[in-house]
JSON list of C-alpha atoms in Angstrom, two decimals:
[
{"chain": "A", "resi": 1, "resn": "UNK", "atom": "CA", "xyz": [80.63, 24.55, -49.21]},
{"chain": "A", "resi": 2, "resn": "UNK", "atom": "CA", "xyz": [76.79, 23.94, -49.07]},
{"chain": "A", "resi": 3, "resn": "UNK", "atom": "CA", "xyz": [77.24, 20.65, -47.43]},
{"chain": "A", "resi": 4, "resn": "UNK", "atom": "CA", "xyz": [79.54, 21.95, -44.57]},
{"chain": "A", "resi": 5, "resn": "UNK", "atom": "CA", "xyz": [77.18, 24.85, -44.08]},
{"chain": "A", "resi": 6, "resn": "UNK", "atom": "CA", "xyz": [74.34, 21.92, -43.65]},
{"chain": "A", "resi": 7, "resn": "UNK", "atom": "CA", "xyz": [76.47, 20.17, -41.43]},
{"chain": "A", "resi": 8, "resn": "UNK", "atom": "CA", "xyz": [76.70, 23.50, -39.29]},
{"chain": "A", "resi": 9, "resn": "UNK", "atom": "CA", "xyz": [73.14, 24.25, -38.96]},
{"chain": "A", "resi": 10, "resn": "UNK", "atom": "CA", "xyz": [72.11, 20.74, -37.90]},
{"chain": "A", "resi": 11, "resn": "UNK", "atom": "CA", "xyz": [74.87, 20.80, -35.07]},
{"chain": "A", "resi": 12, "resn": "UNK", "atom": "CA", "xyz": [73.55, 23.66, -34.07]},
{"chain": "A", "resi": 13, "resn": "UNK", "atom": "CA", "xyz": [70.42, 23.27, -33.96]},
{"chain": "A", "resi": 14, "resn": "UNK", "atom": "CA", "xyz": [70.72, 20.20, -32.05]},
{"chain": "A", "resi": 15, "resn": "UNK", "atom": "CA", "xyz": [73.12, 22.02, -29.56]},
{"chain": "A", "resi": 16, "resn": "UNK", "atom": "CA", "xyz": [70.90, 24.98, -29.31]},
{"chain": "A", "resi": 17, "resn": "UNK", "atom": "CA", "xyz": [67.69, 23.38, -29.74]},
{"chain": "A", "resi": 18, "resn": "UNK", "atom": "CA", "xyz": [66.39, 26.00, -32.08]},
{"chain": "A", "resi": 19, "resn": "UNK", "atom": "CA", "xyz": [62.85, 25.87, -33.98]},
{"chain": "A", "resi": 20, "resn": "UNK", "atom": "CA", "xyz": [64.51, 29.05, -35.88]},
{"chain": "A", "resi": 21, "resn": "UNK", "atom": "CA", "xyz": [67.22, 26.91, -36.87]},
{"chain": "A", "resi": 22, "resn": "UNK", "atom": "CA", "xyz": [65.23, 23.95, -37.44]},
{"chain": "A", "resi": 23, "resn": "UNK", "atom": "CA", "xyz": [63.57, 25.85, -40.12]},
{"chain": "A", "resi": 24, "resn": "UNK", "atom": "CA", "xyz": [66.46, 27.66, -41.71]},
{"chain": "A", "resi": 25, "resn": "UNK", "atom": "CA", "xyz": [68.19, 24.04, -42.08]},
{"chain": "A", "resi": 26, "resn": "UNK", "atom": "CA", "xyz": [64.76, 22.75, -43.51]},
{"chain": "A", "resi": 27, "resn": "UNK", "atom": "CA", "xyz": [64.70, 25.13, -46.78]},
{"chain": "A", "resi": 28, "resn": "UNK", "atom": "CA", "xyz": [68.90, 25.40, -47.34]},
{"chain": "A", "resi": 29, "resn": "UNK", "atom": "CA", "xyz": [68.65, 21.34, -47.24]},
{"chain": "A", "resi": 30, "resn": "UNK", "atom": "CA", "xyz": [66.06, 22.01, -50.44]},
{"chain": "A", "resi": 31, "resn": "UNK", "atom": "CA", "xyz": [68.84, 24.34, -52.22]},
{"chain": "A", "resi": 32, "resn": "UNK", "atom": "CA", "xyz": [71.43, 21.99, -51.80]},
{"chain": "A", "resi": 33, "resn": "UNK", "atom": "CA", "xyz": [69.35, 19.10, -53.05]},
{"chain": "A", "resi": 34, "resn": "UNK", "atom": "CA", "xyz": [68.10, 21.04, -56.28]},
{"chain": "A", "resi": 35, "resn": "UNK", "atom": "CA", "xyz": [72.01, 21.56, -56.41]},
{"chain": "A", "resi": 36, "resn": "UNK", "atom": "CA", "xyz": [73.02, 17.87, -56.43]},
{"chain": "A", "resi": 37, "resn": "UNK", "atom": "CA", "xyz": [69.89, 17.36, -59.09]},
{"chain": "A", "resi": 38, "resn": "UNK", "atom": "CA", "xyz": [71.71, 20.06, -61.32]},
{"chain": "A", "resi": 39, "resn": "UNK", "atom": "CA", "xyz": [75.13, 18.49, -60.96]},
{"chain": "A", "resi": 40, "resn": "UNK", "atom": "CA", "xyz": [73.50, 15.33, -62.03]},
{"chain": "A", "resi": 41, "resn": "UNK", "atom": "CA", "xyz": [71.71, 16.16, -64.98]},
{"chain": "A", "resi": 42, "resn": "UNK", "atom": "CA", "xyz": [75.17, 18.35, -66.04]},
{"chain": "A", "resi": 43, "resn": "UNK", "atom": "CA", "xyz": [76.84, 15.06, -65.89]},
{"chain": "A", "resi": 44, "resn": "UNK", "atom": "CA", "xyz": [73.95, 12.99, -68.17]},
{"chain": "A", "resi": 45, "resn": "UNK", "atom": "CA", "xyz": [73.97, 12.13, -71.49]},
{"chain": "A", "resi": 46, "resn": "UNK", "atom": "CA", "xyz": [71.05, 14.18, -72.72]},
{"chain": "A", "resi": 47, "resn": "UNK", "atom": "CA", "xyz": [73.24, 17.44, -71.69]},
{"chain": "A", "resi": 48, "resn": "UNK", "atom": "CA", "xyz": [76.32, 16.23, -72.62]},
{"chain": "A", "resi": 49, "resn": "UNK", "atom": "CA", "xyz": [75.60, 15.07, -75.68]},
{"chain": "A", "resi": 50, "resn": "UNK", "atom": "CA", "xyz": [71.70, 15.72, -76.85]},
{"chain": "A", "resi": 51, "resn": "UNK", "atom": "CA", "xyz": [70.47, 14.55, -79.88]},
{"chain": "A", "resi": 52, "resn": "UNK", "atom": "CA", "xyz": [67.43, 16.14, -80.16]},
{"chain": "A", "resi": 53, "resn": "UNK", "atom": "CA", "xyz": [65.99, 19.51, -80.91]},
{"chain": "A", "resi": 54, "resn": "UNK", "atom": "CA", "xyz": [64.30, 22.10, -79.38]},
{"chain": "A", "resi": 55, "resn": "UNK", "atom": "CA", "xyz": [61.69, 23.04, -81.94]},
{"chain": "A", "resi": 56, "resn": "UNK", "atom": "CA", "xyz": [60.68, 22.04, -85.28]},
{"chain": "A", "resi": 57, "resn": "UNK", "atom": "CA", "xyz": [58.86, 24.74, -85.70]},
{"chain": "A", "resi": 58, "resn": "UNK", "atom": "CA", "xyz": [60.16, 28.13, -87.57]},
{"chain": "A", "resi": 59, "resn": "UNK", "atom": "CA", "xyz": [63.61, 28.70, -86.27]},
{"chain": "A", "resi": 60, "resn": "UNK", "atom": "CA", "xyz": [62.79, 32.03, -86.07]},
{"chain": "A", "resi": 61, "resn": "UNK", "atom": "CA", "xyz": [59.92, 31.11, -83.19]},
{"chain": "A", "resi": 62, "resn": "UNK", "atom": "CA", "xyz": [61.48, 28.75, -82.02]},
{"chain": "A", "resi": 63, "resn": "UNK", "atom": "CA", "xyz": [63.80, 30.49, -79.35]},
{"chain": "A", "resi": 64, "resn": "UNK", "atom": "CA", "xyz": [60.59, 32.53, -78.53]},
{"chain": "A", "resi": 65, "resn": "UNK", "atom": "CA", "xyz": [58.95, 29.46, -77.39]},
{"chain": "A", "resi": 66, "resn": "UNK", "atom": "CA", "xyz": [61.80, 28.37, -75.31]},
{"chain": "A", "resi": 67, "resn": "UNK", "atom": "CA", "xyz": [61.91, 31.61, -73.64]},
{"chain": "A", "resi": 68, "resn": "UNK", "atom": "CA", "xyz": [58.19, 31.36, -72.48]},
{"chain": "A", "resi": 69, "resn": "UNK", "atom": "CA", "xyz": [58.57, 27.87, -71.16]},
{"chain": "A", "resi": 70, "resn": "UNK", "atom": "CA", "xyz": [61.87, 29.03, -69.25]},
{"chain": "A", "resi": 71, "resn": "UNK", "atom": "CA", "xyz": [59.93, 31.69, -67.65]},
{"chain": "A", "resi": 72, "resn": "UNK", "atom": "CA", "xyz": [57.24, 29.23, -66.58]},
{"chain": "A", "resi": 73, "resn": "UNK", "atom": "CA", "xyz": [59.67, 27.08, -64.96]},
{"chain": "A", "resi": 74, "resn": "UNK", "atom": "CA", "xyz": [61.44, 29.72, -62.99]},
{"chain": "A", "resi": 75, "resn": "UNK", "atom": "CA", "xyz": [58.41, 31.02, -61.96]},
{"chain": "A", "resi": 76, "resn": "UNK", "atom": "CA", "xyz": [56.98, 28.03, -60.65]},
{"chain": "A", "resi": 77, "resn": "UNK", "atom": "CA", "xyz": [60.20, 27.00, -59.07]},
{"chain": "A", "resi": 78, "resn": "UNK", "atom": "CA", "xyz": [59.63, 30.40, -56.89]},
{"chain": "A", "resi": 79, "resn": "UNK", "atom": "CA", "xyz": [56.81, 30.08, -56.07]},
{"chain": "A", "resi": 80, "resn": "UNK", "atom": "CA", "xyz": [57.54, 26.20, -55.04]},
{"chain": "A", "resi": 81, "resn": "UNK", "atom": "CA", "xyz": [60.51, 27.69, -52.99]},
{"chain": "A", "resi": 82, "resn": "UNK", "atom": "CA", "xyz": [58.24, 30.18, -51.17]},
{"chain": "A", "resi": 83, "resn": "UNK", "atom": "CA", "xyz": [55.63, 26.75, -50.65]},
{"chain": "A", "resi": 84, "resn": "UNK", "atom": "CA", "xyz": [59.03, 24.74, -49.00]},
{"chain": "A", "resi": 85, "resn": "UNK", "atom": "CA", "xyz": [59.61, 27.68, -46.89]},
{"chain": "A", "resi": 86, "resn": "UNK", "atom": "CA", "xyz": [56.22, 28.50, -45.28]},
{"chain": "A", "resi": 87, "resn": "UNK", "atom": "CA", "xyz": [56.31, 24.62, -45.26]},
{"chain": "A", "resi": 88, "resn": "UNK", "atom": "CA", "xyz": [58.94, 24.50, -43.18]},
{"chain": "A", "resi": 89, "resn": "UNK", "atom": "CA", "xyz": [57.81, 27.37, -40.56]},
{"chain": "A", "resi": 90, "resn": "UNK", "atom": "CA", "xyz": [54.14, 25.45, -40.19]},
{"chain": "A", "resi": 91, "resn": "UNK", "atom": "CA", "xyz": [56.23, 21.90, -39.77]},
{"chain": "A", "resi": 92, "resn": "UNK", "atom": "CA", "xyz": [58.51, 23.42, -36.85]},
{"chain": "A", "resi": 93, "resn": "UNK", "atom": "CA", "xyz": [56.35, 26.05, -35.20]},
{"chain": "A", "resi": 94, "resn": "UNK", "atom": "CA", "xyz": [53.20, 24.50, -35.50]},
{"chain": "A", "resi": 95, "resn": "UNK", "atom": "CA", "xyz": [50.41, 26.33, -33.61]},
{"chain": "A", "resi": 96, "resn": "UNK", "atom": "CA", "xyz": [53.02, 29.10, -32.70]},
{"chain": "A", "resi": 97, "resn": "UNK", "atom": "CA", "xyz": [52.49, 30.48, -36.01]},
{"chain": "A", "resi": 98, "resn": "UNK", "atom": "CA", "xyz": [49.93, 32.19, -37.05]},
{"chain": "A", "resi": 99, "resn": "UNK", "atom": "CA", "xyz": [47.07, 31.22, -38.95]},
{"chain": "A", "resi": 100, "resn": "UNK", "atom": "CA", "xyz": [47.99, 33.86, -41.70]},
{"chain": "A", "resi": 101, "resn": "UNK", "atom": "CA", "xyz": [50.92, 31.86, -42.98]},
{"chain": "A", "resi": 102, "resn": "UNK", "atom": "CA", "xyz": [48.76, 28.42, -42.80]},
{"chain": "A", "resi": 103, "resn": "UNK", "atom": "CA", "xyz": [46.08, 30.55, -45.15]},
{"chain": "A", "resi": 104, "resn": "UNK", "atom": "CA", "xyz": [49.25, 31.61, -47.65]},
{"chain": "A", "resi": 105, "resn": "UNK", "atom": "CA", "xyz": [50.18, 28.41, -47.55]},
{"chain": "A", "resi": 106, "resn": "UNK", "atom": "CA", "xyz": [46.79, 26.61, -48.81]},
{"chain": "A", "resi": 107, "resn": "UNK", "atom": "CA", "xyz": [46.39, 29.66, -51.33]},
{"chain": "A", "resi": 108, "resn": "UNK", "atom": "CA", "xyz": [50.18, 29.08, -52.42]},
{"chain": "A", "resi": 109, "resn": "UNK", "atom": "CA", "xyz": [49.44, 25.38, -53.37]},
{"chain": "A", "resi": 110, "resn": "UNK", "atom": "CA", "xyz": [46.84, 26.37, -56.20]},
{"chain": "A", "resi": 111, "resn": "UNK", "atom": "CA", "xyz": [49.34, 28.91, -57.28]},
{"chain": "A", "resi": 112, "resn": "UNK", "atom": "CA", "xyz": [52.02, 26.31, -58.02]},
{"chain": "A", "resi": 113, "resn": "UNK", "atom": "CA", "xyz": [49.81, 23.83, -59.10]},
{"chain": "A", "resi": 114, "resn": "UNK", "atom": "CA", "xyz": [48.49, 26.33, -61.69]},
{"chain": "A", "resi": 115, "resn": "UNK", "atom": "CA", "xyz": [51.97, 27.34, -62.72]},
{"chain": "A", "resi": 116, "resn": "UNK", "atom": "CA", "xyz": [53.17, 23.36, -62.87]},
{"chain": "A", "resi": 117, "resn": "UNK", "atom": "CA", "xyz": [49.74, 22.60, -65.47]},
{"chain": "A", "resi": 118, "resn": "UNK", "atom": "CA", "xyz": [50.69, 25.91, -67.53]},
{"chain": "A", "resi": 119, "resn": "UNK", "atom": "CA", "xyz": [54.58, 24.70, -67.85]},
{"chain": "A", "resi": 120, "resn": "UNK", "atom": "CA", "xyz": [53.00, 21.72, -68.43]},
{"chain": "A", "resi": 121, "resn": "UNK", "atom": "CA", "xyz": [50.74, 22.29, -71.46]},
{"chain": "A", "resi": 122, "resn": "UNK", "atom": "CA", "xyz": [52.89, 24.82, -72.73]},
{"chain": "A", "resi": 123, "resn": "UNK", "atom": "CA", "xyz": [55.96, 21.65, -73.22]},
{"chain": "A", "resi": 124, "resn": "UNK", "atom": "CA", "xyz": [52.99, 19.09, -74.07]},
{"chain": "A", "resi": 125, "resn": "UNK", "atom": "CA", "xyz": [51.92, 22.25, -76.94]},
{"chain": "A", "resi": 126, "resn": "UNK", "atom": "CA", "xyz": [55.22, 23.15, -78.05]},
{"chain": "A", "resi": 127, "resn": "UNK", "atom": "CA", "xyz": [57.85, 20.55, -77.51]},
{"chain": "A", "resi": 128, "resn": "UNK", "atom": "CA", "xyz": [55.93, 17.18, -77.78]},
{"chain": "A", "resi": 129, "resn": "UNK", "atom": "CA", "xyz": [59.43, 15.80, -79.75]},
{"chain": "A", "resi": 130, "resn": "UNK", "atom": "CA", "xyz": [61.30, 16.85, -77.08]},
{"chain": "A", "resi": 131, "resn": "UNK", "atom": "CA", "xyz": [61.07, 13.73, -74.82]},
{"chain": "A", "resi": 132, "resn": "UNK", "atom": "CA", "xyz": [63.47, 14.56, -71.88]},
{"chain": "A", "resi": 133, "resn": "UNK", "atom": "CA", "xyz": [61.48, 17.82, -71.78]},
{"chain": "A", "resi": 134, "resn": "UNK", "atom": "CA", "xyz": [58.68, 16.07, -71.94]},
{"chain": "A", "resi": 135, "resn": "UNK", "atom": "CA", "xyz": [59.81, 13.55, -69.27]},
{"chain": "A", "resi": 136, "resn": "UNK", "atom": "CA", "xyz": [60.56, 16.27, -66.84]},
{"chain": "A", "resi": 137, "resn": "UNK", "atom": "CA", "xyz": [56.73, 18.26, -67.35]},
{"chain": "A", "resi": 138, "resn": "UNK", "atom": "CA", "xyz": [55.22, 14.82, -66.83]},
{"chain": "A", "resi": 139, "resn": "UNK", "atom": "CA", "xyz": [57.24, 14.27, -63.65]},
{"chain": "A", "resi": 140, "resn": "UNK", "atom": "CA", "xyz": [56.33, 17.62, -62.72]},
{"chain": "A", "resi": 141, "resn": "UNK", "atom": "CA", "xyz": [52.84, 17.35, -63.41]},
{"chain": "A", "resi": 142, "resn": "UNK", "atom": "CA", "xyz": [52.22, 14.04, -61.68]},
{"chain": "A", "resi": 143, "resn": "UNK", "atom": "CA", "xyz": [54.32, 14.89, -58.55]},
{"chain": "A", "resi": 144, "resn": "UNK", "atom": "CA", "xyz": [52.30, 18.22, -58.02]},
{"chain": "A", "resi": 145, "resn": "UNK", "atom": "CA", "xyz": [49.14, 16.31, -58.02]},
{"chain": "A", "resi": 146, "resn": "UNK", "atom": "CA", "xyz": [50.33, 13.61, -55.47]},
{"chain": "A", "resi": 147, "resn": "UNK", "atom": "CA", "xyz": [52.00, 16.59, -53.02]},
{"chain": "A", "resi": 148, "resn": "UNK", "atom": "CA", "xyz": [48.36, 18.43, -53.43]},
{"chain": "A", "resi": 149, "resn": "UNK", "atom": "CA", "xyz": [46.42, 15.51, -52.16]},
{"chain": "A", "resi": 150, "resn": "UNK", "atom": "CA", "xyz": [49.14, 14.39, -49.58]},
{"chain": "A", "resi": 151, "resn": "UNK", "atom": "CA", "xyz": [49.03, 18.14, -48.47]},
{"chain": "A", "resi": 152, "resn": "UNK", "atom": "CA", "xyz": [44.81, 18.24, -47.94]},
{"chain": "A", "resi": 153, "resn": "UNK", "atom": "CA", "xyz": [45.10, 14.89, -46.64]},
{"chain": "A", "resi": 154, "resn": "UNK", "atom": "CA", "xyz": [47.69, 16.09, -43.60]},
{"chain": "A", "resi": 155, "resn": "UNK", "atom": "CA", "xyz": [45.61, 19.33, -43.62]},
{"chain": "A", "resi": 156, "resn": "UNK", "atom": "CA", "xyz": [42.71, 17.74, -42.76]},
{"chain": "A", "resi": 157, "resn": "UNK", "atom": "CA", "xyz": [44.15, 15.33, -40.37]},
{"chain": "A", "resi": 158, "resn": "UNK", "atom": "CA", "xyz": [45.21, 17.98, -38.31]},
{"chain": "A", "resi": 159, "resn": "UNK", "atom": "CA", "xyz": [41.81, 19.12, -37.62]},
{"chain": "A", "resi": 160, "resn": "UNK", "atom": "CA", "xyz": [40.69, 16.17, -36.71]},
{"chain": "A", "resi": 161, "resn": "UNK", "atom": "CA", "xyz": [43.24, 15.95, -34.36]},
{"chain": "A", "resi": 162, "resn": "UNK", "atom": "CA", "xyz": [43.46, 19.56, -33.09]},
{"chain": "A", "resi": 163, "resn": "UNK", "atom": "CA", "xyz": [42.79, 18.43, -29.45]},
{"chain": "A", "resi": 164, "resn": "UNK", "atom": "CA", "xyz": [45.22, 15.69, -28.97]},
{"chain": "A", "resi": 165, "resn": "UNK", "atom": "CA", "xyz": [48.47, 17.22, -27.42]},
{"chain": "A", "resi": 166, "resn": "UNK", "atom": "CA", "xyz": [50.49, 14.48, -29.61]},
{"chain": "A", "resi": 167, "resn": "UNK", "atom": "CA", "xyz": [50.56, 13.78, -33.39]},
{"chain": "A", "resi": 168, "resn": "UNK", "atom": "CA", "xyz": [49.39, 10.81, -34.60]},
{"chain": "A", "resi": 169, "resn": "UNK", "atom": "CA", "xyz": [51.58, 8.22, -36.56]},
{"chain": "A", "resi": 170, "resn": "UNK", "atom": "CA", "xyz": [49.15, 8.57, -39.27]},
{"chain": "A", "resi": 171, "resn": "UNK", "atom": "CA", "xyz": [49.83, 13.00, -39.53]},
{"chain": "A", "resi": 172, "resn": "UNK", "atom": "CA", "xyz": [53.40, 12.24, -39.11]},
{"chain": "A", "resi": 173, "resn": "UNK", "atom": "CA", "xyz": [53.51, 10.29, -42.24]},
{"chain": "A", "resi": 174, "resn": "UNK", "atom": "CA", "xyz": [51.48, 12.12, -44.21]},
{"chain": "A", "resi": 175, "resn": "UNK", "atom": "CA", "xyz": [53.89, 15.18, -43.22]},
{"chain": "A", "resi": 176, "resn": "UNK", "atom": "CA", "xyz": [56.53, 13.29, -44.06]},
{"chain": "A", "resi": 177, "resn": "UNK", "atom": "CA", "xyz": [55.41, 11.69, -47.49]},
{"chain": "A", "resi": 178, "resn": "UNK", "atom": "CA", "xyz": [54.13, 15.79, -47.89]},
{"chain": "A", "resi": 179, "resn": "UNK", "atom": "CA", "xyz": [58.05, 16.74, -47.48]},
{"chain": "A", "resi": 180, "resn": "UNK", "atom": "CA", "xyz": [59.61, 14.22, -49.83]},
{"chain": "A", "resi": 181, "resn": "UNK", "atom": "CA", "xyz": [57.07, 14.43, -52.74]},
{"chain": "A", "resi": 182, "resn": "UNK", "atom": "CA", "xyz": [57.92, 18.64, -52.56]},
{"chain": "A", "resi": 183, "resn": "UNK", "atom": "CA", "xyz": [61.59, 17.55, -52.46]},
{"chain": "A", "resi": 184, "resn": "UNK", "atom": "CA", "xyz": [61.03, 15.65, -55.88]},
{"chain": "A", "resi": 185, "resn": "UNK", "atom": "CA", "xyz": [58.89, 18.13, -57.09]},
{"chain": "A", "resi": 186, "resn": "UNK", "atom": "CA", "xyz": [61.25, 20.70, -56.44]},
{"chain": "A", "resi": 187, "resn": "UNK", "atom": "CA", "xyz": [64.08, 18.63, -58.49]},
{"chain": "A", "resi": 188, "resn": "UNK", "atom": "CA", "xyz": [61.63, 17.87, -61.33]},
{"chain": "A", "resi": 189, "resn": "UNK", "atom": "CA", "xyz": [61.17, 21.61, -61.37]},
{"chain": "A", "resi": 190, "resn": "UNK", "atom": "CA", "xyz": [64.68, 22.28, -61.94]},
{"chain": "A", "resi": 191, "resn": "UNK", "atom": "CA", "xyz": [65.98, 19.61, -64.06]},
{"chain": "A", "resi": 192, "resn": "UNK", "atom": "CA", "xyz": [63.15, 21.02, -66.36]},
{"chain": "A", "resi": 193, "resn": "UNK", "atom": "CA", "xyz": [64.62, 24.36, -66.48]},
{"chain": "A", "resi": 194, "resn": "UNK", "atom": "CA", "xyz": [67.68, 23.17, -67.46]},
{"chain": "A", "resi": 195, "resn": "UNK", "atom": "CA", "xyz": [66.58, 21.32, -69.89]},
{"chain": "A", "resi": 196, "resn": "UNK", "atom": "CA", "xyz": [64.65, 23.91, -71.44]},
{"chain": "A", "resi": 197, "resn": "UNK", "atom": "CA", "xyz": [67.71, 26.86, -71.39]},
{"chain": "A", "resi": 198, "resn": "UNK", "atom": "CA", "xyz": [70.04, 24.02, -72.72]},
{"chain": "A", "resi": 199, "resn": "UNK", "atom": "CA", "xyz": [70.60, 24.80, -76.69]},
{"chain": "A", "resi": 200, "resn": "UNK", "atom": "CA", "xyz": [70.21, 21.66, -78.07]},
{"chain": "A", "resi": 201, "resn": "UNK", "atom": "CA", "xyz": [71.46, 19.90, -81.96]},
{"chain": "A", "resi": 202, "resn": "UNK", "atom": "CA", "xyz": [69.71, 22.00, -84.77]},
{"chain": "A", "resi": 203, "resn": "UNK", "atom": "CA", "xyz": [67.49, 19.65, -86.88]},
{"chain": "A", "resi": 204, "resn": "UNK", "atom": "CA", "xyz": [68.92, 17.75, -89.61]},
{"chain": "A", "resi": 205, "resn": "UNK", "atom": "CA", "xyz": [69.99, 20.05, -92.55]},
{"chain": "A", "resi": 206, "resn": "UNK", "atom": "CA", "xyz": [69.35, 23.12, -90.53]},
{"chain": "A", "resi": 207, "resn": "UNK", "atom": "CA", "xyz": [72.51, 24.25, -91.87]},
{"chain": "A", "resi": 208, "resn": "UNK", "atom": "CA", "xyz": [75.68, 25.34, -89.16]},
{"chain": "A", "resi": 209, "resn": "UNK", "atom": "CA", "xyz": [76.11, 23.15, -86.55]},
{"chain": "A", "resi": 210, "resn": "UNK", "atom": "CA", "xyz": [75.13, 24.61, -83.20]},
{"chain": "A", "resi": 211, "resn": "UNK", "atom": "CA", "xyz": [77.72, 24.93, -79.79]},
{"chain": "A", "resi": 212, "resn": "UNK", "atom": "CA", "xyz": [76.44, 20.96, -78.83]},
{"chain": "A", "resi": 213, "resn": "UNK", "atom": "CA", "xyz": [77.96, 20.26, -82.06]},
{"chain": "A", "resi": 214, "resn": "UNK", "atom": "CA", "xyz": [81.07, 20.86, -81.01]},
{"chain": "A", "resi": 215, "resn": "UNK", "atom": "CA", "xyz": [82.58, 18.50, -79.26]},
{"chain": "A", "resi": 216, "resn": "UNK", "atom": "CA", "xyz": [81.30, 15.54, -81.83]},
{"chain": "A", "resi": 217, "resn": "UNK", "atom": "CA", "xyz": [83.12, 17.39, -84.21]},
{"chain": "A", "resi": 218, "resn": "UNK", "atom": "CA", "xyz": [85.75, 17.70, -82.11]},
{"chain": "A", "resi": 219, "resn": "UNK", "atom": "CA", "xyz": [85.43, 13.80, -81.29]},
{"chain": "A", "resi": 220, "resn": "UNK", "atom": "CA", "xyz": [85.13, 12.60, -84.71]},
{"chain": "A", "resi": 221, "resn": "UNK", "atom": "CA", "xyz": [88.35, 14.86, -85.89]}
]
């Protein structure tokens, strides 16, 4: 359904020529792709089939721990969203906008990158055995870091070039490269999430076998 309303919004914002558009197309095309990320990891083997666990820690802690690192991860993934949305008003409307949102926009990059190093430590802390956890908060971590400098480095390209009435090939790539890297960063973010709310095997001799049990039983029998 997604795809078909994509399909929409880029006709008609071709047909209609609309910046409003433009944008609107700009942050559903970020939904849809942190959809296709979620279908993918649904279909991997570490969901499917995981074969690690979540904490070795107290058992009773344990789901405590989870529960802060989930709330890390959806709160960085809004605030990311509200960073791909302001991004994608300043990309289309340019100097039209005003220099308010540009200002929330610089501000909102230390807020994410704040939240993605808390998430970060907090996995690094907590759930150091858990290495597609682990994975993900390193992806995170490294991809916030390259969007941060690829975002100063476009921000201060454009003041250099405030005069010119065209954009350089240089600004254009460096908005560009400043798209994608948010793209992955926004897919790192969720695949995280996931991984974090996913209950996962209980440690050997932990006693019942937990739901991701099931279907090995179920396989074996």
């Amino acid at each position: 359904m997604l795809v078909i309303v994509q399909g929409v919004l880029g006709g008609l914002r071709v047909t209609e020529n609309s910046l409003a558009l433009a944008a609107v197309h700009a942050c559903t095309a970020q939904v849809f792709f942190s959809l296709l990320v979620a279908m993918a990891l649904f279909t991997s083997r570490p969901w499917i089939a995981p074969s690690f666990a979540l904490a070795r820690e107290n058992p009773s802690t344990a789901p405590a721990k989870r529960h802060t690192l989930v709330k890390l991860l959806l709160g960085t993934g809004v605030a990311l969203y509200g960073q791909i949305v302001l991004g994608a008003l300043l990309r289309h409307f340019g100097r039209g906008i005003g220099q308010t949102f540009a200002l929330v926009h610089i501000g909102g990059a230390f807020v994410v990158t704040a939240l993605v190093l808390a998430s970060f430590v907090y996995a690094e802390k907590h759930f150091d055995h858990h290495a597609p956890l682990r994975r993900g908060a390193w992806t995170m971590a490294g991809a916030v870091f390259l969007q941060f400098a690829l975002g100063l480095a476009a921000y201060l390209v454009l003041l250099n070039e405030m005069a010119r009435s065209l954009r350089s090939t240089l600004q254009i790539g460096l908005t560009a490269g400043h798209l994608v890297v948010g793209a992955l960063l926004m897919a790192a973010t969720v695949a995280t999430a996931l991984l974090a709310v996913r209950k996962t095997r209980r440690p050997a001799g932990d006693g019942a076998a937990s739901h991701s049990d099931v279907p090995a039983l179920r396989r074996r029998g």
